PDB file of C-alpha atoms in Angstrom:
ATOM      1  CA  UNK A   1    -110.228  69.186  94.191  1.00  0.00           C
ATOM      2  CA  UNK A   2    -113.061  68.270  91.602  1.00  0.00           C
ATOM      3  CA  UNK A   3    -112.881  64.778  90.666  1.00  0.00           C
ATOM      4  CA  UNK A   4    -115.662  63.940  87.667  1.00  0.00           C
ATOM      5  CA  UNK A   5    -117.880  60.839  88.037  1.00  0.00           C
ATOM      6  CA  UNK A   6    -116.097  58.874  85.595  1.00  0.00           C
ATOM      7  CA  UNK A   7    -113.190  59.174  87.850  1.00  0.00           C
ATOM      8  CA  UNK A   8    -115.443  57.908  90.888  1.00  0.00           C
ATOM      9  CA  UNK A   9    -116.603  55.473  89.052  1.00  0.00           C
ATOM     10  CA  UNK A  10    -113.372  54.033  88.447  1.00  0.00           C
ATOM     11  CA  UNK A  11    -111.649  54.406  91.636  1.00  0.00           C
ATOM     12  CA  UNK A  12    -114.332  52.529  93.130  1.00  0.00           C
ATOM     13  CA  UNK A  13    -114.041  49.353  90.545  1.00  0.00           C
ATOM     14  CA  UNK A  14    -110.385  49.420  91.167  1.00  0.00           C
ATOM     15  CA  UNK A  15    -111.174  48.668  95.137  1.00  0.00           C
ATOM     16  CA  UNK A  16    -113.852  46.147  94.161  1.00  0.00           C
ATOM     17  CA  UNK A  17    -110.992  44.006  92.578  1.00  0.00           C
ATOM     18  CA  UNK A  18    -108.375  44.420  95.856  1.00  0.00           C
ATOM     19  CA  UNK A  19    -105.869  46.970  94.666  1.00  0.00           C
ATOM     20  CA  UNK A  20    -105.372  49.489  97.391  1.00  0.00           C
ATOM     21  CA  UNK A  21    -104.494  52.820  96.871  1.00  0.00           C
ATOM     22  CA  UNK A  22    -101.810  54.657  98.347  1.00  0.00           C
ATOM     23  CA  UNK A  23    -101.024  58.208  99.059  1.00  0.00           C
ATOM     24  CA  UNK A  24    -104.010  59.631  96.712  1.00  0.00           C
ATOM     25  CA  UNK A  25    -103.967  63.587  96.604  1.00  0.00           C
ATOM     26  CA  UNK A  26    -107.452  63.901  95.923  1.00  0.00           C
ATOM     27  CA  UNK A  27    -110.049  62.414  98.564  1.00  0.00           C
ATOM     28  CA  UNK A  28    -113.364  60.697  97.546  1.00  0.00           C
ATOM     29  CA  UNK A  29    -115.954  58.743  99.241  1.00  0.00           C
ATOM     30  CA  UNK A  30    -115.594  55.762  96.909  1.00  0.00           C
ATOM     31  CA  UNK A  31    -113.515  54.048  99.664  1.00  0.00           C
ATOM     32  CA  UNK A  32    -110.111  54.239  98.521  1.00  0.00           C
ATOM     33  CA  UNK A  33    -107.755  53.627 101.677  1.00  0.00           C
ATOM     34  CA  UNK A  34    -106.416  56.652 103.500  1.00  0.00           C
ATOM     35  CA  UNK A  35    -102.642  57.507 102.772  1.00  0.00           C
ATOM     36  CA  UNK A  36     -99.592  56.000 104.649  1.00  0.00           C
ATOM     37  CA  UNK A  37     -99.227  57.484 108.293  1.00  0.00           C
ATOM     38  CA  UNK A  38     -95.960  59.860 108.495  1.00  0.00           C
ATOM     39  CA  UNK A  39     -94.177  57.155 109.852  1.00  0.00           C
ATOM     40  CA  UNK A  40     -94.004  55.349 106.816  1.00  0.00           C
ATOM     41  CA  UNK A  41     -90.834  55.342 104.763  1.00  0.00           C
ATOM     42  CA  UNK A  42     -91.337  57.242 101.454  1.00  0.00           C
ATOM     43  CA  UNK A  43     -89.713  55.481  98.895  1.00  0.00           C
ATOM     44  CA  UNK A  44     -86.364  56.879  97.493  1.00  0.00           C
ATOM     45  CA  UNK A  45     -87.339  58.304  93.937  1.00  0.00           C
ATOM     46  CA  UNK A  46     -83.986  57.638  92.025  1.00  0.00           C
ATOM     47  CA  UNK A  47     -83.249  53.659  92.390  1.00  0.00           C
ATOM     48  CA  UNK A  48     -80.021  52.408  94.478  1.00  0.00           C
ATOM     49  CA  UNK A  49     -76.772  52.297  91.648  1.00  0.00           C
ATOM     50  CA  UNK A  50     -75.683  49.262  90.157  1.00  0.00           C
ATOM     51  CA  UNK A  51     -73.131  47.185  91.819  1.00  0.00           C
ATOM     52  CA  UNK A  52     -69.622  48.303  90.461  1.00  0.00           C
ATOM     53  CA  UNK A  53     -68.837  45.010  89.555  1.00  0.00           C
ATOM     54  CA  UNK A  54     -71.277  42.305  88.188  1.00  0.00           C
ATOM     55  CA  UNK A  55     -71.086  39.166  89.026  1.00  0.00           C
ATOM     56  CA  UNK A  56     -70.001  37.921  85.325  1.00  0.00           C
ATOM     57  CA  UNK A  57     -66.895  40.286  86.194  1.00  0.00           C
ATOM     58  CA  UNK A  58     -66.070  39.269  89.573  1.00  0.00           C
ATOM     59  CA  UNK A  59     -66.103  35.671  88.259  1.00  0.00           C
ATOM     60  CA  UNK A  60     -63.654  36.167  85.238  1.00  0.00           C
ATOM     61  CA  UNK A  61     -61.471  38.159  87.808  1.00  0.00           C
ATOM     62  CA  UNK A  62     -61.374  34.779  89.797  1.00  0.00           C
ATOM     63  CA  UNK A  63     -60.933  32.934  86.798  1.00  0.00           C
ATOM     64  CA  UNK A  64     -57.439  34.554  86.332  1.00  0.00           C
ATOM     65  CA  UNK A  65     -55.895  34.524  90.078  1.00  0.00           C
ATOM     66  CA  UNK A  66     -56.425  37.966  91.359  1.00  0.00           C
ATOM     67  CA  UNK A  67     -54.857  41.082  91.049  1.00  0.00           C
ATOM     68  CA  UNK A  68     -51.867  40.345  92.225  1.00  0.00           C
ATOM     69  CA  UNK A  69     -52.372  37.102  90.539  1.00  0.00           C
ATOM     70  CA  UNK A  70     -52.004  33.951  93.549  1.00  0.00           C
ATOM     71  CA  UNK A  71     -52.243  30.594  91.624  1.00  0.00           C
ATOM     72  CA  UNK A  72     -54.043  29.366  94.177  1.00  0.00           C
ATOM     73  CA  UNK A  73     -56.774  31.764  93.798  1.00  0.00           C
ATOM     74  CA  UNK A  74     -57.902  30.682  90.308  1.00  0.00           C
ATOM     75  CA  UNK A  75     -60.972  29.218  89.622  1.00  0.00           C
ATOM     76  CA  UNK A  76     -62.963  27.959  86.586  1.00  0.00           C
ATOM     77  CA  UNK A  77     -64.891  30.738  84.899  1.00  0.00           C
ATOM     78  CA  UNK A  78     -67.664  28.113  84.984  1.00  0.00           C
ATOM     79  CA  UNK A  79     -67.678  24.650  85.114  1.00  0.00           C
ATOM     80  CA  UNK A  80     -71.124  24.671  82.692  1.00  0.00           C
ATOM     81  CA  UNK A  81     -69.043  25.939  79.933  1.00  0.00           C
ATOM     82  CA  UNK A  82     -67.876  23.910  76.903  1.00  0.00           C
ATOM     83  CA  UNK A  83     -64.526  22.114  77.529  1.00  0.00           C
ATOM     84  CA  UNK A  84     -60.955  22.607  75.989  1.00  0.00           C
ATOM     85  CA  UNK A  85     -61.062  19.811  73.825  1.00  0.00           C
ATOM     86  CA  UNK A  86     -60.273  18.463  70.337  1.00  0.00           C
ATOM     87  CA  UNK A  87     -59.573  20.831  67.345  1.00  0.00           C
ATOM     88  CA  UNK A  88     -60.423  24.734  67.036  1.00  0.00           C
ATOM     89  CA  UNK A  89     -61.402  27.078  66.774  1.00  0.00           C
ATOM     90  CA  UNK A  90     -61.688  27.392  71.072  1.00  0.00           C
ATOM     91  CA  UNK A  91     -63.260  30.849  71.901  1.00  0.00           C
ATOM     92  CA  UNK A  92     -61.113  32.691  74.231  1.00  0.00           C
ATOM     93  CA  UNK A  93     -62.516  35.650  77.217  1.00  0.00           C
ATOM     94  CA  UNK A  94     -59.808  38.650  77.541  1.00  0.00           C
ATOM     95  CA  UNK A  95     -59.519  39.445  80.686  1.00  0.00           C
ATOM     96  CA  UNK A  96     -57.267  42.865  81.092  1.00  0.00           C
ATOM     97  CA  UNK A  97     -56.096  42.648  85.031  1.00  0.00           C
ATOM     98  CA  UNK A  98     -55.403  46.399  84.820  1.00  0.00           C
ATOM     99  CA  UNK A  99     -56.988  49.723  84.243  1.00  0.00           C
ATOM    100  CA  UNK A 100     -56.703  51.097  80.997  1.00  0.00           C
ATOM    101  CA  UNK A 101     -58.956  52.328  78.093  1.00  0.00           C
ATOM    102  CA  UNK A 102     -57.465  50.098  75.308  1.00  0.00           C
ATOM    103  CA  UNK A 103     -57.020  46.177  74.359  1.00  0.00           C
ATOM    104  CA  UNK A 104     -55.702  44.260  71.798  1.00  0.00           C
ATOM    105  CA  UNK A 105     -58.313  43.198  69.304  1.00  0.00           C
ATOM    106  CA  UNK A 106     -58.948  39.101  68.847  1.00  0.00           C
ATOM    107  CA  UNK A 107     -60.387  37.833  65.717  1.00  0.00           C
ATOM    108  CA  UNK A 108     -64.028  37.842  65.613  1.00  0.00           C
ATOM    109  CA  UNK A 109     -64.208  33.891  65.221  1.00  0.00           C
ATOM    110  CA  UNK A 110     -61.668  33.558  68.461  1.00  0.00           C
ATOM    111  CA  UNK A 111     -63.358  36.009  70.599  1.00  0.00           C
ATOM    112  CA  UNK A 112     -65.940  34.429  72.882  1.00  0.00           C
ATOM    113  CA  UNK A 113     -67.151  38.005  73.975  1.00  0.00           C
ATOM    114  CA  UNK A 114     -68.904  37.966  70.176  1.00  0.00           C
ATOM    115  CA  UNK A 115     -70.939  34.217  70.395  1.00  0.00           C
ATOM    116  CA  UNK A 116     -72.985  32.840  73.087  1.00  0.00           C
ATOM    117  CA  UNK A 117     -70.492  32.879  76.947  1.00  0.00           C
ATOM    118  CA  UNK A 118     -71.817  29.482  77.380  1.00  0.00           C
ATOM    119  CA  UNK A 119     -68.993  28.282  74.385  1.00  0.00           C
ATOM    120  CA  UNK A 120     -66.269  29.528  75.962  1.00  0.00           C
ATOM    121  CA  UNK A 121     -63.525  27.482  76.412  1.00  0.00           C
ATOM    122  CA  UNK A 122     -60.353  29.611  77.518  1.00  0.00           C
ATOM    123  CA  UNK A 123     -59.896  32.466  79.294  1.00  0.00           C
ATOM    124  CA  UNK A 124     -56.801  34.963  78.835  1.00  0.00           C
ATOM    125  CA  UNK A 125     -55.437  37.111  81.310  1.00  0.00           C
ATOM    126  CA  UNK A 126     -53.375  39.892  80.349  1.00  0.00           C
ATOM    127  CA  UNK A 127     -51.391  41.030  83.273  1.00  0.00           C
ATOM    128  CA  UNK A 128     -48.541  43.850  83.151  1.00  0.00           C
ATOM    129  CA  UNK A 129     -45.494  42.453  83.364  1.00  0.00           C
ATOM    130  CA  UNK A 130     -43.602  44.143  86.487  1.00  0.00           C
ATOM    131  CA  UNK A 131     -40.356  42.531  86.453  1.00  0.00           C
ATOM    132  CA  UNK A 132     -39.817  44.758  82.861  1.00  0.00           C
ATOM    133  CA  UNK A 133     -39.119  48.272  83.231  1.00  0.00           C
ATOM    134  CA  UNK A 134     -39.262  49.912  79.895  1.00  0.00           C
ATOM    135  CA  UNK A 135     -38.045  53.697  78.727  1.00  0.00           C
ATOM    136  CA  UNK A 136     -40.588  56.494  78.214  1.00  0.00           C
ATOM    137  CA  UNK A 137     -41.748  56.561  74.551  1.00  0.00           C
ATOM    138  CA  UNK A 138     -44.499  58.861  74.605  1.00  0.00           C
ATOM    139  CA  UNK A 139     -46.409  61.682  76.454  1.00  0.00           C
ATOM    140  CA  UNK A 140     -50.293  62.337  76.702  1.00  0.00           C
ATOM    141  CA  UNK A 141     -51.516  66.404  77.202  1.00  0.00           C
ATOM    142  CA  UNK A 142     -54.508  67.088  78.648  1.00  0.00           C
ATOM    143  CA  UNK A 143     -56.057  70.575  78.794  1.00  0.00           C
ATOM    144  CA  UNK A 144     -57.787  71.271  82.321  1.00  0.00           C
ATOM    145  CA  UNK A 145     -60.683  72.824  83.523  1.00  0.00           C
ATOM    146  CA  UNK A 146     -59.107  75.244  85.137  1.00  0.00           C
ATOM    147  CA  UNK A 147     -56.936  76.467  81.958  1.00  0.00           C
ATOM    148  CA  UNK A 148     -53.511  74.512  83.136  1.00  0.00           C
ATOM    149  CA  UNK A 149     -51.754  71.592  80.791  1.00  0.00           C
ATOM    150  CA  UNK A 150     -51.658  68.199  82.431  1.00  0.00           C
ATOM    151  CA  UNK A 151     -48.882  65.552  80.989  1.00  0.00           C
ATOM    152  CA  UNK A 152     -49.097  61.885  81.382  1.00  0.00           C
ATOM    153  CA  UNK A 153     -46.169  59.946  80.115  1.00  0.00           C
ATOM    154  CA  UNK A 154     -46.168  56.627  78.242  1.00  0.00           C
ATOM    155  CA  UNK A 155     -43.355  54.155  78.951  1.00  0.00           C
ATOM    156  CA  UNK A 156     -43.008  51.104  76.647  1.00  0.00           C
ATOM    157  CA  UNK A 157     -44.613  47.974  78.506  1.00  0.00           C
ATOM    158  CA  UNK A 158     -44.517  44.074  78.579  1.00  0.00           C
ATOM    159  CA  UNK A 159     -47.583  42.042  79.255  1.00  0.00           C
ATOM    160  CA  UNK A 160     -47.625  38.540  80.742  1.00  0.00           C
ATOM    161  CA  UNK A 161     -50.497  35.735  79.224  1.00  0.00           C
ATOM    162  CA  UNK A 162     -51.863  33.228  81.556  1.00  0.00           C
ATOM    163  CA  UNK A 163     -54.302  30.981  80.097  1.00  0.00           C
ATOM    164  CA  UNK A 164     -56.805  28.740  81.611  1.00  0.00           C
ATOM    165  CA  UNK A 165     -58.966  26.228  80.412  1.00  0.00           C
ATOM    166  CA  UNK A 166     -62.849  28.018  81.057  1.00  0.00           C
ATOM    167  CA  UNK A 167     -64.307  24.877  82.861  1.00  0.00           C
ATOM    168  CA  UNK A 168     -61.764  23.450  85.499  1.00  0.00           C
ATOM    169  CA  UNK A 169     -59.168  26.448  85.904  1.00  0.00           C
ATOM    170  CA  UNK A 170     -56.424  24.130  84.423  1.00  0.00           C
ATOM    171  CA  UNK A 171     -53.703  26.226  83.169  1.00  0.00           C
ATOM    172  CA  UNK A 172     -52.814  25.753  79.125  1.00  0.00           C
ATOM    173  CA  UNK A 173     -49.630  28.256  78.760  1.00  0.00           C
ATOM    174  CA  UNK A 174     -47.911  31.479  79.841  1.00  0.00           C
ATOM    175  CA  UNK A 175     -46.252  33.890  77.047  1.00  0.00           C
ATOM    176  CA  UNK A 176     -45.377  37.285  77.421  1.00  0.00           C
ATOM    177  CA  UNK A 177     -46.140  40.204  74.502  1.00  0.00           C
ATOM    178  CA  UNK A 178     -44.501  43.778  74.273  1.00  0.00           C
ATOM    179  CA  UNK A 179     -46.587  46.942  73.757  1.00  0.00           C
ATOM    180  CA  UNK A 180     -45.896  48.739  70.762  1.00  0.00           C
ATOM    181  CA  UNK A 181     -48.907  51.211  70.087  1.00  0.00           C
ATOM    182  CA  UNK A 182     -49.259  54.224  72.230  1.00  0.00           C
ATOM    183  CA  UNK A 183     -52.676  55.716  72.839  1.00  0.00           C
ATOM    184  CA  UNK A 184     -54.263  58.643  74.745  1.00  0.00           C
ATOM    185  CA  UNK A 185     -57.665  57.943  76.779  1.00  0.00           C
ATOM    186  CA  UNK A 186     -59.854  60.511  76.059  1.00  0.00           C
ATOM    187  CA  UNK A 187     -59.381  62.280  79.438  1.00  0.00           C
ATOM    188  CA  UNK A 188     -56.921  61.848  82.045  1.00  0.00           C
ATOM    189  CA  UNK A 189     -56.899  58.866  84.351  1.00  0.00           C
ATOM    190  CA  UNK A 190     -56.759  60.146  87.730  1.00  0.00           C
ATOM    191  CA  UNK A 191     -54.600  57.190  89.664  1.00  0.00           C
ATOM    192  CA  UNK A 192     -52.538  57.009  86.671  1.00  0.00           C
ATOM    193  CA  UNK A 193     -49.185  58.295  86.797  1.00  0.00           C
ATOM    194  CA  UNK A 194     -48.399  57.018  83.321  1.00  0.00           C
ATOM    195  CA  UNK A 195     -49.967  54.851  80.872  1.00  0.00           C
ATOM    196  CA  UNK A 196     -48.366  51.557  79.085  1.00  0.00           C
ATOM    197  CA  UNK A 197     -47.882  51.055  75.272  1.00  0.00           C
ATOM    198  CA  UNK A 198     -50.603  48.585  74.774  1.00  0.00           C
ATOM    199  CA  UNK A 199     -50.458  45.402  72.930  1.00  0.00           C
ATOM    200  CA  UNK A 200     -51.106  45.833  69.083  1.00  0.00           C
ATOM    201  CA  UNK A 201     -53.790  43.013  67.921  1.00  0.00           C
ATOM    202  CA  UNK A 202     -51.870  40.871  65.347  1.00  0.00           C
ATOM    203  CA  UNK A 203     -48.789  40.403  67.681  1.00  0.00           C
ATOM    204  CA  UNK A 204     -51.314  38.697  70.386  1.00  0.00           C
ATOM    205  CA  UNK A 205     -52.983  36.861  67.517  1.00  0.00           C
ATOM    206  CA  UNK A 206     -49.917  35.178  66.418  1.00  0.00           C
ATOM    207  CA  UNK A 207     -48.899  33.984  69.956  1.00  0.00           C
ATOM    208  CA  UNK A 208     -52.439  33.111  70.810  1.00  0.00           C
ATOM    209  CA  UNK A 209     -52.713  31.026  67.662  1.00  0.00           C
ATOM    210  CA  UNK A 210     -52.220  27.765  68.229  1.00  0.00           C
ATOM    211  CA  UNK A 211     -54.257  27.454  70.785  1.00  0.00           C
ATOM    212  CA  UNK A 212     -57.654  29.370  69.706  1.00  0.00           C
ATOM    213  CA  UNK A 213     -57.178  27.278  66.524  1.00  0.00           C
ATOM    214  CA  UNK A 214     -55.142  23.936  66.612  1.00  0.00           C
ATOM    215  CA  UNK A 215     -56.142  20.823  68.788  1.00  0.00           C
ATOM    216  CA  UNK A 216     -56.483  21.682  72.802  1.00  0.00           C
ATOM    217  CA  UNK A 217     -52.805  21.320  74.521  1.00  0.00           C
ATOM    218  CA  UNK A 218     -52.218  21.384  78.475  1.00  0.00           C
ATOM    219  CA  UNK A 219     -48.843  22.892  80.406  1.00  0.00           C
TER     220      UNK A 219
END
């Protein structure tokens, strides 16, 4: 292979300044090191994939019990954030313990997913409820790949609240809320044998209330 003299001449000032080069196609006498031996392992072009769950994930999952939830399991979300205390507005982190494509919206002011994580001080785990057994309200059709019709029903749900104070882990309250607005993911979920009515926003909101907004309270 030709290599010009400008190219010499810059090979050879990068090994004058210690940076060795590796696996070079083209050979000079400019005294570039030879490539690795066969022996070496070649470096996997496409980078290892992310970790399923991050860290931030795994420790709001803690924060809430577990799935299923074990009270003994819980642990603050982190004991640097800003503590339940005095008047509102107290940011709250929704935590959905379940699969599902949809969640009840909080107000923009209450939602600590919006602001800086460092001020939150709640954390709200929304659980399905499985000691309520709802009727079937709804159906979901998917058209498959392979030209059949796949239907997923939707059965009318309960969730269960458990709240936490962000910083120690200390409970605040339990509530439940029914679901009331049926939605379709955009493609079929392939564990799920049917899908919940979710929790419309305003019906959380008014539940959630008194404590994103009025002074801290303890069970």
């Amino acid at each position: 292979m030709h290599v010009s003299r400008r190219s010499r001449k810059a090979m050879a000032a990068v090994v004058a300044i210690g940076v060795v080069l590796a696996g070079t196609a083209c050979g000079s006498d400019s005294g570039a090191a030879p490539p690795p031996s066969p022996s070496t392992p070649t470096p996997s072009p496409t980078p290892s994939p992310p970790p399923t769950t991050s860290a931030f994930d795994a420790a709001r999952h803690a924060a809430c019990g577990g799935q299923p939830f074990n009270p003994r399991a819980v642990r603050p979300l982190s004991r640097r954030m800003r503590a339940y205390k005095g008047s509102g507005i107290h940011p709250v982190q929704l935590v959905q313990m379940y699969s599902y494509d949809f969640s009840p919206e909080l107000p923009l002011a209450w939602n600590a997913a919006s602001g800086p994580i460092m001020a939150t001080q709640l954390v709200l785990c929304e659980y399905v409820d499985g000691k309520y057994r709802g009727k079937i309200v709804d159906q979901c059709t998917y058209q498959q790949a392979d030209g059949t019709t796949k239907t997923v029903n939707v059965r009318r749900t309960r969730f269960l609240y458990r709240l936490f104070e962000a910083s120690t882990g200390r409970p605040v309250t339990t509530f439940t809320v029914m679901g009331s607005q049926s939605a379709c993911p955009r493609s079929p979920q392939t564990t799920a044998k049917e899908y919940p009515q979710y929790v419309d926003g305003p019906d959380l909101v008014t539940k959630l209330k008194p404590y994103a907004t009025g002074p801290a309270r303890h069970a």
